[in-house]
Amino acid sequence: MYHTISEFLTEWKNESAITEQVLNAMTDESLQQVITPEHRTLGQIAWHLVSVISSLSGEDLHFEKPDGEEAAPDSVNKIASEYKKVSQALCHAVETQWKDEDLLQTQAVNGEEWSKANSLHLLIQHEVHHRGQMTVLMRQAGLRPPGVYGPTREDWIDSGQKPYI
Ligand code: NI
């Protein structure tokens, strides 16, 4: 759990940089990739990350978010650039509008009391969760996802090592 704003910012900057790498490895065609027709497409999951960050902008924290676009854009460039913008706006807002002691303040979220520190932590966990889904869909679309917390199979091969099975 975060005790200081700077602990959050450090982790957010690392994690959002990885998310940007994942987003930028997608292609426009791959945005339509689905596990089954009932599930969200890769593009919808990617856009969901932008929407969830945007949803933190409200009474308690104000920052600029993409205007009124509910449906996932069909362009990787658009999704990736909006992600970068909203992620930087979130960082700036938290840095300038919240103080370390505010992290202990609670607010009602889905009928439970969550501290701001907890909300920020869950924001990152939520992003990690969906990023995992995205890299699988990217594989199914024939793409090479970047190594997230470690090398991919291709990274092993490129470095002259035998990939683990
Ligand atoms: Ni979600």
mmCIF file with all atom_site columns, N, CA and C and ligand atoms in Angstrom, residues 40 45 48-49 52 126-127 129-130 133, ligand 1:
data_model
loop_
_atom_site.group_PDB
_atom_site.id
_atom_site.type_symbol
_atom_site.label_atom_id
_atom_site.label_alt_id
_atom_site.label_comp_id
_atom_site.label_asym_id
_atom_site.label_entity_id
_atom_site.label_seq_id
_atom_site.pdbx_PDB_ins_code
_atom_site.Cartn_x
_atom_site.Cartn_y
_atom_site.Cartn_z
_atom_site.occupancy
_atom_site.B_iso_or_equiv
_atom_site.pdbx_formal_charge
_atom_site.auth_seq_id
_atom_site.auth_comp_id
_atom_site.auth_asym_id
_atom_site.auth_atom_id
_atom_site.pdbx_PDB_model_num
ATOM   1  N  N  . ARG A 1 40  ? -15.133 -9.178  -25.057 1.00 0.00 ? 40  ARG A N  1
ATOM   2  C  CA . ARG A 1 40  ? -14.627 -7.901  -25.560 1.00 0.00 ? 40  ARG A CA 1
ATOM   3  C  C  . ARG A 1 40  ? -13.483 -8.128  -26.544 1.00 0.00 ? 40  ARG A C  1
ATOM   4  N  N  . ILE A 1 45  ? -10.813 -3.825  -24.870 1.00 0.00 ? 45  ILE A N  1
ATOM   5  C  CA . ILE A 1 45  ? -10.081 -3.946  -23.597 1.00 0.00 ? 45  ILE A CA 1
ATOM   6  C  C  . ILE A 1 45  ? -9.065  -2.806  -23.480 1.00 0.00 ? 45  ILE A C  1
ATOM   7  N  N  . HIS A 1 48  ? -10.812 0.287   -22.647 1.00 0.00 ? 48  HIS A N  1
ATOM   8  C  CA . HIS A 1 48  ? -11.298 0.198   -21.270 1.00 0.00 ? 48  HIS A CA 1
ATOM   9  C  C  . HIS A 1 48  ? -10.238 0.745   -20.306 1.00 0.00 ? 48  HIS A C  1
ATOM   10 N  N  . LEU A 1 49  ? -8.969  0.520   -20.588 1.00 0.00 ? 49  LEU A N  1
ATOM   11 C  CA . LEU A 1 49  ? -7.912  1.047   -19.715 1.00 0.00 ? 49  LEU A CA 1
ATOM   12 C  C  . LEU A 1 49  ? -7.952  2.573   -19.697 1.00 0.00 ? 49  LEU A C  1
ATOM   13 N  N  . VAL A 1 52  ? -11.123 3.663   -17.687 1.00 0.00 ? 52  VAL A N  1
ATOM   14 C  CA . VAL A 1 52  ? -11.036 3.490   -16.228 1.00 0.00 ? 52  VAL A CA 1
ATOM   15 C  C  . VAL A 1 52  ? -10.174 4.591   -15.608 1.00 0.00 ? 52  VAL A C  1
ATOM   16 N  N  . HIS A 1 126 ? -5.779  -3.542  -11.653 1.00 0.00 ? 126 HIS A N  1
ATOM   17 C  CA . HIS A 1 126 ? -6.767  -3.686  -12.714 1.00 0.00 ? 126 HIS A CA 1
ATOM   18 C  C  . HIS A 1 126 ? -6.090  -3.609  -14.084 1.00 0.00 ? 126 HIS A C  1
ATOM   19 N  N  . GLU A 1 127 ? -5.153  -2.687  -14.208 1.00 0.00 ? 127 GLU A N  1
ATOM   20 C  CA . GLU A 1 127 ? -4.455  -2.533  -15.491 1.00 0.00 ? 127 GLU A CA 1
ATOM   21 C  C  . GLU A 1 127 ? -3.591  -3.766  -15.799 1.00 0.00 ? 127 GLU A C  1
ATOM   22 N  N  . HIS A 1 129 ? -4.123  -6.796  -14.768 1.00 0.00 ? 129 HIS A N  1
ATOM   23 C  CA . HIS A 1 129 ? -5.068  -7.873  -15.091 1.00 0.00 ? 129 HIS A CA 1
ATOM   24 C  C  . HIS A 1 129 ? -5.464  -7.826  -16.584 1.00 0.00 ? 129 HIS A C  1
ATOM   25 N  N  . HIS A 1 130 ? -5.870  -6.655  -17.041 1.00 0.00 ? 130 HIS A N  1
ATOM   26 C  CA . HIS A 1 130 ? -6.303  -6.560  -18.438 1.00 0.00 ? 130 HIS A CA 1
ATOM   27 C  C  . HIS A 1 130 ? -5.126  -6.644  -19.414 1.00 0.00 ? 130 HIS A C  1
ATOM   28 N  N  . GLN A 1 133 ? -4.654  -10.156 -20.340 1.00 0.00 ? 133 GLN A N  1
ATOM   29 C  CA . GLN A 1 133 ? -5.621  -10.616 -21.348 1.00 0.00 ? 133 GLN A CA 1
ATOM   30 C  C  . GLN A 1 133 ? -5.202  -10.127 -22.738 1.00 0.00 ? 133 GLN A C  1
HETATM 31 NI NI . NI  B 2 .   ? -11.957 -3.970  -16.080 1.00 0.00 ? 1   NI  B NI 1
#
